[in-house]
Amino acid sequence: MLVVQIRLLAGRYVATQFDNRGKAEWPPHPARLFAAAVAAWADVDDRDAAEREALQWWESLGPPTIACSLPRETATRSVVTHYVPVNDVSGVLSRDASTAYSDLIRAIDLERTSAGNGIQPLDSRAQRRALTAIRSAQAKTLNYARSGRAPHTALGILPEHRTRQARTFPSTTPADEVVTFTWSDAEGKPAQIEALDRVLGRIARLGHSSSPVDVAVVEQPSREPAFEPVERGQFSLRTPVPGQLEALIAAYADHRGTELRTLATGTTDYRQHRPAMIAAHSDFDDESWLVFDLHPRGSLLNALALTRALRGALLSNATDPSLPVLSGHEPGQDGLTRPLLHPHAAYVALPFVGSKHADGSIHAVAVVRPRGATSDDRAAVAEAVGRWQEGAARLLCGRAGGYDARQLRRSGQGSRTAREATWVGPATRWSSVTPVVLDRHPKGLHHVESARRERAEVHVRRTLADACTNIGLPEPTSVAIRFDSPIRGTKPVRAFPPYAVGQGSRRRVLQLVHADFTFAEPVTGPIILGAGRYFGYGLCWPHPSGVSS
């Protein structure tokens, strides 16, 4: 096992995301540490061959697990644009006034010559050139004086005389100043470990110069892993890959540390680590959602129209229009279809909720397959999605209008709202975003008599607890019924369109309620429950304060 520990000596980490310089990077990317180690190895007069061999061994180990503070335990400084003097003074030196003064002196000498001061007079063409030179030198000197720059080249080197450019310094302050990268399967020779430790000990900073670090090889990680590499995860980190040492050396030979450059690296998907103790999860898959970015953004009150349109679009593009995993029905012996008795695909709208600026707008829609879906079912769903995406990829929602829905094919694409990690927890407390549909209409839930109302509420709480166990979750320790907005961004129950089942005289409008759920131990979602769960009603949001670290 190889464990590399980073201690943030200033208690903060200042580094920008590689694809967004206005946002802070957290956790530190393993490839950033590797590049810093390569720079420390190369920045000596006599480069150690053993250290180079250790770096080559290190780059072949693959992505590590990462132990660090979770994002909810990390404070992020508001990004402010600062205008700072540029470090490269070559532009300043090219604009100094030293040549302006010498040009002016030569031009005046030429003018005196043409005026007949005992030196051979100039012809009219030479006079015109002299006057032009004088005017040019005078203008250059005057403009330089008006700019406030110093008239001498040496002064231009000072920061107060340099030009200024906009810079941002995104910074994070984690609760724990220690970050560790762990390669559990690494089997290195003692000499390799020793050589690697020497290189790491020479790293002075990681990211910006204002985040000094102490880096070393240690025996054990400081805490349980926070993030782990997976095939398809919640976000991507840059990680070392075989051949990266040579790629960095070749890149430096081109840019020499001065030209704009991109870090030579690979990328790996990561997700939040899930301890073995968290065994409870819903029947719906917490990974590999089929997510579609929505344009324009939809209204939360159109969630039901969007999910029904998504189901219809996929069924119309499926090889089998009655595909059970998509339709939720299976053919019977009498030739009629009947509802499936086991979980099938759910169609959900993903609104922006739960944060300070949440407005409830729907950023994306998704197909959430059941956890136990077979490989054939998954392939059939993927095939239907592919055909739909090759066409118009539109969702037509009647009065709600039409929407473009393009698939987000790579983990981490789209807004945070459109990512599985926002909706799967684990957490102990969950609140409904879209109202839960009760399978039976409780009598007296809104009755003026408190006794009848209380009996109805007891019945509803029992129904909601059963809805949790119906999707594979343990029974919650408490259930609170609500009709207002449980979290910021969602809407009161009365604002949502009704949920009806049946047709004609058999049509029934079912009761909607909001709810808060609390579990004894953290559970993994997604939690979509109630009679409308396959159309996205009953979608719940995990409270960060209830997430287990």
XYZ file of C-alpha atoms in Angstrom:
549
model
C 0.000 0.000 0.000
C 1.160 3.527 -0.831
C -0.245 6.477 1.140
C 0.771 10.035 0.255
C -0.250 12.708 2.744
C -0.675 16.405 1.987
C -0.843 18.837 4.894
C -2.183 22.294 4.025
C 0.134 24.452 6.118
C -1.986 27.596 5.788
C -5.200 25.653 6.400
C -6.490 26.488 2.931
C -6.154 25.265 -0.636
C -5.988 27.820 -3.449
C -6.376 26.293 -6.910
C -8.789 26.800 -9.780
C -10.776 24.149 -11.578
C -9.103 23.180 -14.835
C -12.293 23.903 -16.805
C -13.515 26.943 -14.835
C -10.993 29.427 -13.484
C -13.702 31.147 -11.473
C -14.310 28.123 -9.214
C -12.163 26.437 -6.606
C -10.836 22.918 -7.056
C -11.755 20.418 -4.348
C -10.577 17.830 -3.635
C -7.021 18.350 -4.925
C -6.534 16.429 -8.155
C -3.984 13.575 -7.978
C -2.491 14.711 -11.295
C -1.771 18.148 -9.832
C 0.260 16.518 -7.059
C 2.092 14.338 -9.576
C 2.965 17.360 -11.729
C 4.257 19.174 -8.628
C 6.438 16.158 -7.828
C 7.836 16.115 -11.378
C 8.658 19.822 -11.089
C 10.422 19.197 -7.760
C 12.450 16.359 -9.315
C 13.431 18.414 -12.365
C 14.309 21.577 -10.427
C 17.785 20.394 -9.388
C 21.127 20.514 -11.127
C 21.789 16.789 -10.833
C 18.566 14.832 -11.383
C 18.388 11.552 -9.482
C 17.762 8.467 -11.647
C 16.245 6.612 -8.687
C 13.738 9.397 -8.157
C 12.812 9.309 -11.842
C 12.234 5.564 -11.609
C 10.048 6.121 -8.515
C 7.948 8.659 -10.409
C 7.475 6.254 -13.300
C 6.366 3.557 -10.858
C 3.978 6.005 -9.199
C 2.295 7.013 -12.469
C 1.514 3.360 -13.220
C -0.514 2.760 -10.035
C -3.822 4.092 -11.341
C -6.257 6.405 -9.527
C -6.175 6.511 -5.704
C -8.893 6.746 -3.111
C -8.956 10.162 -1.444
C -9.422 10.899 2.263
C -10.319 14.535 2.908
C -13.086 16.798 4.101
C -16.323 16.478 2.159
C -17.559 19.552 0.245
C -20.170 20.198 2.943
C -17.296 20.367 5.462
C -15.352 22.800 3.310
C -15.837 26.562 3.272
C -15.390 28.234 -0.110
C -14.352 31.866 -0.292
C -16.461 34.102 -2.514
C -14.605 34.754 -5.751
C -13.625 38.422 -6.216
C -11.786 39.758 -9.248
C -8.474 41.422 -8.355
C -6.349 43.522 -10.721
C -2.734 42.640 -10.087
C 0.586 43.659 -11.732
C 1.706 41.208 -14.384
C 4.793 39.144 -13.614
C 6.072 39.318 -17.199
C 7.619 42.780 -17.569
C 8.650 42.319 -21.196
C 5.585 44.276 -22.314
C 6.454 47.107 -19.958
C 10.058 47.238 -21.106
C 8.976 47.474 -24.744
C 6.956 50.588 -23.940
C 9.561 52.577 -21.961
C 10.496 56.138 -22.896
C 14.268 55.749 -23.168
C 14.250 55.528 -26.962
C 11.780 58.387 -27.148
C 14.290 60.795 -25.615
C 17.171 59.626 -27.821
C 14.955 59.850 -30.910
C 14.010 63.382 -29.952
C 17.647 64.416 -29.546
C 18.584 63.000 -32.963
C 15.598 64.679 -34.579
C 16.539 68.058 -33.099
C 20.110 67.662 -34.371
C 18.728 66.979 -37.821
C 16.543 70.071 -37.640
C 19.504 72.252 -36.597
C 21.522 70.898 -39.488
C 18.788 71.816 -41.919
C 18.588 75.323 -40.404
C 22.193 76.041 -41.438
C 24.293 75.901 -38.245
C 27.540 75.371 -40.043
C 26.899 71.771 -40.930
C 25.955 70.661 -44.389
C 22.350 71.722 -44.977
C 19.662 69.185 -45.771
C 17.472 69.247 -48.856
C 13.704 69.712 -48.573
C 13.040 65.969 -48.392
C 15.507 65.588 -45.506
C 13.902 68.531 -43.748
C 10.499 66.897 -43.970
C 11.940 63.681 -42.539
C 13.527 65.624 -39.679
C 10.298 67.439 -38.828
C 8.368 64.144 -38.927
C 10.925 62.570 -36.615
C 10.611 65.487 -34.191
C 6.823 65.316 -34.113
C 6.885 61.513 -33.644
C 9.424 61.688 -30.819
C 7.555 64.542 -29.134
C 4.229 62.651 -29.337
C 5.797 59.487 -27.993
C 7.314 61.364 -25.060
C 4.105 63.270 -24.333
C 1.924 60.156 -24.399
C 4.308 58.341 -22.102
C 4.300 61.247 -19.673
C 0.502 61.424 -19.652
C 0.256 57.681 -18.942
C 2.031 58.152 -15.612
C 4.702 55.570 -16.421
C 8.271 56.126 -15.339
C 10.607 57.512 -18.032
C 13.260 54.920 -17.363
C 13.329 51.228 -18.156
C 14.410 50.174 -14.661
C 11.386 51.792 -13.002
C 9.074 49.823 -15.265
C 10.073 46.665 -13.441
C 8.536 47.892 -10.195
C 4.987 46.558 -9.531
C 3.410 50.002 -9.294
C 4.487 50.767 -12.863
C 3.394 47.509 -14.477
C 0.137 46.981 -16.300
C -2.554 45.154 -14.331
C -4.681 42.206 -15.362
C -7.771 40.621 -13.845
C -7.107 37.606 -11.614
C -9.264 35.472 -9.335
C -8.081 33.379 -6.414
C -10.723 30.750 -5.555
C -9.920 29.294 -2.158
C -11.303 26.483 -0.018
C -10.808 26.001 3.713
C -11.501 22.391 4.711
C -12.387 21.288 8.214
C -9.401 18.904 8.123
C -6.124 20.325 6.803
C -4.860 16.840 5.856
C -5.562 15.144 2.509
C -4.332 11.620 1.749
C -4.153 9.655 -1.486
C -4.134 5.877 -1.028
C -3.180 3.157 -3.510
C -4.247 0.014 -1.637
C -2.793 -2.468 -4.121
C 0.581 -0.740 -4.614
C 3.605 -2.950 -4.033
C 6.711 -0.825 -4.164
C 10.271 -1.602 -3.221
C 11.631 0.178 -0.137
C 14.121 2.046 -2.344
C 11.267 3.313 -4.556
C 9.251 4.482 -1.567
C 12.303 6.243 -0.113
C 13.124 7.969 -3.407
C 9.509 9.057 -3.878
C 9.425 10.459 -0.351
C 12.527 12.529 -1.092
C 10.872 14.095 -4.123
C 7.624 14.768 -2.295
C 9.511 16.429 0.548
C 10.749 19.113 -1.860
C 7.222 20.200 -2.886
C 6.619 23.628 -1.344
C 3.147 24.435 -2.647
C 0.165 22.875 -4.388
C -1.850 25.108 -6.671
C -1.272 28.813 -5.998
C 1.782 30.014 -4.106
C -0.481 31.077 -1.234
C -1.252 27.431 -0.362
C 2.028 25.980 1.009
C 2.038 22.266 1.745
C 4.039 19.542 3.422
C 3.938 16.292 1.442
C 5.255 12.923 2.565
C 4.734 9.168 2.320
C 2.999 7.874 5.472
C 1.999 4.446 6.715
C -1.777 4.920 7.046
C -4.390 7.432 5.798
C -5.609 9.995 8.305
C -9.296 9.063 7.972
C -11.767 6.930 6.036
C -11.891 7.573 2.276
C -14.176 10.378 1.177
C -14.013 9.675 -2.573
C -13.335 6.546 -4.606
C -12.704 5.938 -8.328
C -15.484 4.229 -10.279
C -16.280 3.458 -13.901
C -19.073 6.053 -14.008
C -19.208 8.458 -11.110
C -20.490 11.800 -9.935
C -17.565 13.949 -11.126
C -14.148 13.663 -12.815
C -10.661 14.262 -11.435
C -7.356 14.468 -13.282
C -5.183 11.492 -12.384
C -1.684 10.259 -13.313
C -1.432 7.810 -16.210
C 1.484 5.744 -17.556
C 3.747 7.941 -19.666
C 2.757 11.168 -17.955
C 6.304 11.883 -16.734
C 7.636 11.855 -20.288
C 4.644 13.903 -21.483
C 5.349 16.582 -18.872
C 9.030 16.693 -19.794
C 8.167 17.050 -23.492
C 5.579 19.736 -22.774
C 8.076 21.756 -20.753
C 10.596 21.535 -23.588
C 7.983 23.311 -25.759
C 6.673 26.014 -23.447
C 9.704 26.450 -21.106
C 7.364 27.572 -18.343
C 6.340 30.759 -20.159
C 3.762 29.907 -22.832
C 0.146 28.982 -22.147
C -0.080 25.274 -21.472
C -2.402 22.446 -20.489
C -1.442 19.817 -17.944
C -0.717 16.497 -19.605
C -2.949 14.071 -17.719
C -5.711 11.511 -17.720
C -9.145 11.746 -16.087
C -11.015 9.337 -13.824
C -14.595 9.343 -12.590
C -15.073 9.513 -8.820
C -17.981 9.292 -6.405
C -18.427 9.822 -2.707
C -17.222 6.747 -0.821
C -19.969 4.547 0.566
C -19.056 2.796 3.788
C -20.026 -0.848 4.044
C -22.225 -0.039 7.050
C -24.686 1.785 4.789
C -26.611 -1.169 3.403
C -30.104 0.323 3.095
C -30.955 1.600 -0.372
C -34.012 2.013 -2.530
C -35.038 -0.258 -5.403
C -33.935 2.383 -7.912
C -30.440 2.503 -9.368
C -28.214 5.145 -7.769
C -25.828 5.203 -10.750
C -25.943 5.238 -14.548
C -29.006 7.421 -14.850
C -29.943 8.491 -18.366
C -30.038 12.268 -17.917
C -31.231 14.811 -20.477
C -30.474 18.523 -20.260
C -33.631 20.554 -20.776
C -33.864 23.695 -22.900
C -35.520 25.960 -22.077
C -35.726 25.310 -18.345
C -39.086 23.949 -17.294
C -41.410 24.934 -14.491
C -41.660 22.594 -11.515
C -45.423 22.636 -11.971
C -44.925 21.000 -15.388
C -42.965 18.075 -13.935
C -45.750 15.565 -14.538
C -46.255 16.691 -18.148
C -42.505 16.397 -18.808
C -42.140 12.903 -17.346
C -45.168 11.603 -19.253
C -43.769 13.095 -22.463
C -40.383 11.462 -21.775
C -41.999 8.050 -21.282
C -43.975 8.452 -24.498
C -40.888 9.518 -26.465
C -38.888 6.463 -25.389
C -41.731 3.991 -25.961
C -42.252 5.366 -29.455
C -38.568 4.766 -30.217
C -38.286 1.326 -28.597
C -38.056 -1.816 -30.701
C -40.913 -3.199 -28.605
C -43.457 -0.401 -27.960
C -44.701 -2.272 -24.880
C -41.254 -2.962 -23.436
C -42.051 -3.807 -19.786
C -39.043 -2.029 -18.233
C -40.150 1.188 -19.971
C -43.928 0.846 -19.950
C -44.389 -0.752 -16.539
C -46.777 -3.316 -18.023
C -46.445 -6.888 -19.177
C -48.665 -8.954 -21.473
C -51.003 -11.420 -19.843
C -52.279 -14.773 -21.054
C -55.557 -13.168 -22.147
C -53.703 -10.826 -24.477
C -54.191 -7.814 -22.218
C -51.434 -6.023 -20.376
C -51.244 -5.686 -16.621
C -48.998 -3.688 -14.297
C -45.642 -5.179 -13.424
C -45.328 -6.533 -9.916
C -41.646 -5.610 -9.691
C -39.856 -2.237 -10.125
C -39.378 -0.741 -13.567
C -37.998 2.516 -14.985
C -39.046 5.756 -13.340
C -39.183 9.077 -15.186
C -38.217 12.074 -13.069
C -37.872 15.813 -13.490
C -34.866 17.287 -11.663
C -35.568 20.795 -10.304
C -33.171 23.288 -8.738
C -34.039 23.105 -5.037
C -32.450 23.105 -1.610
C -29.984 25.985 -1.947
C -30.089 29.691 -1.175
C -30.924 30.743 -4.736
C -33.099 27.752 -5.686
C -36.022 28.710 -7.911
C -37.532 25.300 -8.640
C -36.770 25.441 -12.370
C -36.340 22.014 -13.966
C -32.813 21.697 -15.336
C -33.051 18.120 -16.585
C -35.195 15.022 -16.878
C -33.933 11.511 -16.286
C -34.728 7.838 -16.694
C -33.907 5.976 -13.478
C -33.707 2.242 -14.071
C -34.500 -0.288 -11.343
C -31.555 -1.590 -9.375
C -32.236 -5.155 -10.473
C -32.616 -4.440 -14.204
C -31.130 -7.148 -16.416
C -28.443 -6.423 -18.978
C -31.025 -6.991 -21.743
C -33.364 -4.437 -20.181
C -30.560 -1.902 -19.847
C -29.534 -2.442 -23.453
C -33.133 -2.062 -24.668
C -33.544 1.224 -22.767
C -30.220 2.520 -24.102
C -31.264 1.583 -27.652
C -34.553 3.498 -27.334
C -32.691 6.521 -25.970
C -30.203 6.366 -28.842
C -32.923 6.353 -31.484
C -34.724 9.242 -29.829
C -31.519 11.279 -29.573
C -30.696 10.666 -33.234
C -34.002 12.289 -34.119
C -35.526 15.507 -32.888
C -35.044 14.701 -29.180
C -38.014 16.901 -28.326
C -40.522 16.675 -25.498
C -43.961 17.941 -26.503
C -46.011 18.779 -23.423
C -49.204 20.303 -24.798
C -49.951 23.611 -23.125
C -46.637 23.364 -21.279
C -44.859 23.808 -24.626
C -41.984 21.980 -26.278
C -38.480 21.328 -24.961
C -35.175 20.184 -26.411
C -33.734 17.325 -24.356
C -30.159 16.360 -25.152
C -28.480 13.527 -23.290
C -25.619 14.305 -20.924
C -23.339 11.446 -21.919
C -20.455 12.123 -19.576
C -20.388 12.127 -15.795
C -20.179 15.599 -14.316
C -21.812 17.342 -17.288
C -24.646 19.738 -16.750
C -25.572 21.592 -13.584
C -25.318 20.091 -10.106
C -29.084 19.595 -10.226
C -28.668 17.182 -13.152
C -26.220 14.875 -11.335
C -27.162 11.666 -9.556
C -25.071 12.628 -6.527
C -27.486 15.448 -5.702
C -30.330 12.975 -5.294
C -28.877 9.742 -3.869
C -27.415 10.762 -0.494
C -26.753 8.830 1.708
C -28.696 10.786 4.331
C -30.894 10.279 7.361
C -33.351 13.076 6.545
C -35.239 13.435 3.270
C -37.961 15.830 2.074
C -40.295 15.567 -0.890
C -39.651 17.873 -3.824
C -42.682 16.799 -5.827
C -45.681 15.747 -3.734
C -46.240 12.120 -2.760
C -49.331 10.519 -4.288
C -51.314 8.499 -1.737
C -52.765 5.267 -3.112
C -55.947 5.761 -1.083
C -57.836 8.956 -0.422
C -57.851 9.559 3.347
C -61.096 10.818 4.773
C -60.950 13.792 7.069
C -57.428 14.990 6.305
C -58.726 18.559 5.977
C -61.691 18.211 8.324
C -62.453 21.045 10.725
C -62.754 18.621 13.639
C -59.326 18.003 15.106
C -60.122 14.432 16.189
C -61.080 13.328 12.670
C -58.134 15.203 11.213
C -55.721 13.539 13.617
C -57.063 10.051 12.775
C -56.579 10.807 9.091
C -53.024 12.030 9.690
C -52.149 8.833 11.550
C -53.432 6.873 8.574
C -51.422 8.996 6.114
C -48.214 8.657 8.135
C -48.691 4.893 8.146
C -49.236 4.958 4.373
C -46.064 7.006 3.838
C -44.020 4.678 6.048
C -45.306 1.716 4.005
C -44.357 3.571 0.820
C -40.744 3.628 2.054
C -40.671 -0.109 2.753
C -42.324 -0.756 -0.636
C -39.195 0.549 -2.394
C -36.759 -1.416 -0.225
C -36.036 1.149 2.505
C -36.312 0.593 6.254
C -39.269 2.097 8.029
C -38.560 5.737 8.936
C -38.405 6.697 12.587
C -40.606 9.727 11.946
C -42.833 11.030 9.171
C -44.138 14.605 9.056
C -47.022 15.520 6.753
C -46.857 18.923 5.112
C -48.862 20.945 2.618
C -46.414 23.869 2.348
C -42.972 23.833 0.685
C -40.628 21.510 2.631
C -37.463 22.982 1.114
C -36.479 26.117 -0.760
C -37.405 26.047 -4.425
C -40.339 23.661 -4.362
C -44.047 24.599 -4.257
C -46.973 23.985 -1.899
C -49.127 20.953 -2.628
C -52.049 23.010 -3.888
C -49.925 24.463 -6.706
C -49.212 21.076 -8.356
C -51.475 19.551 -11.004
C -53.633 16.719 -9.648
C -52.636 13.116 -10.171
C -55.434 11.019 -11.661
C -55.717 7.314 -12.473
C -58.249 5.463 -14.602
C -60.397 6.836 -17.360
C -63.977 7.937 -17.836
C -66.287 7.072 -14.986
C -63.480 5.126 -13.284
C -61.167 8.128 -13.171
C -59.969 8.940 -9.646
C -57.985 11.942 -8.438
C -55.598 10.868 -5.697
C -54.511 12.884 -2.668
C -51.168 14.719 -2.753
C -49.066 15.543 0.306
C -45.561 16.728 1.035
C -43.557 14.857 3.649
C -40.360 14.891 5.699
C -38.778 11.522 6.495
C -36.184 10.705 9.146
C -34.364 7.349 9.281
C -32.390 5.842 12.129
C -29.376 5.258 9.859
C -28.331 6.898 6.584
C -30.063 5.404 3.553
C -29.070 5.599 -0.093
C -31.549 6.881 -2.663
C -32.883 7.863 -4.959
C -36.083 7.966 -2.946
C -39.098 8.132 -5.255
C -42.207 6.850 -3.555
C -45.983 6.762 -3.622
C -48.463 5.857 -6.337
C -46.933 8.415 -8.730
C -43.298 7.424 -8.301
C -42.849 6.120 -11.853
C -43.781 9.581 -13.182
C -41.548 11.490 -10.786
C -44.104 12.391 -8.114
C -42.723 11.616 -4.674
C -39.119 12.505 -5.585
C -37.229 13.327 -2.380
C -34.135 15.403 -1.692
C -31.442 14.405 0.859
C -30.631 17.051 3.451
C -26.839 17.646 3.591
C -26.945 17.880 7.371
C -28.088 14.290 7.376
C -25.355 12.953 5.121
C -22.950 10.572 6.790
C -19.263 11.225 6.305
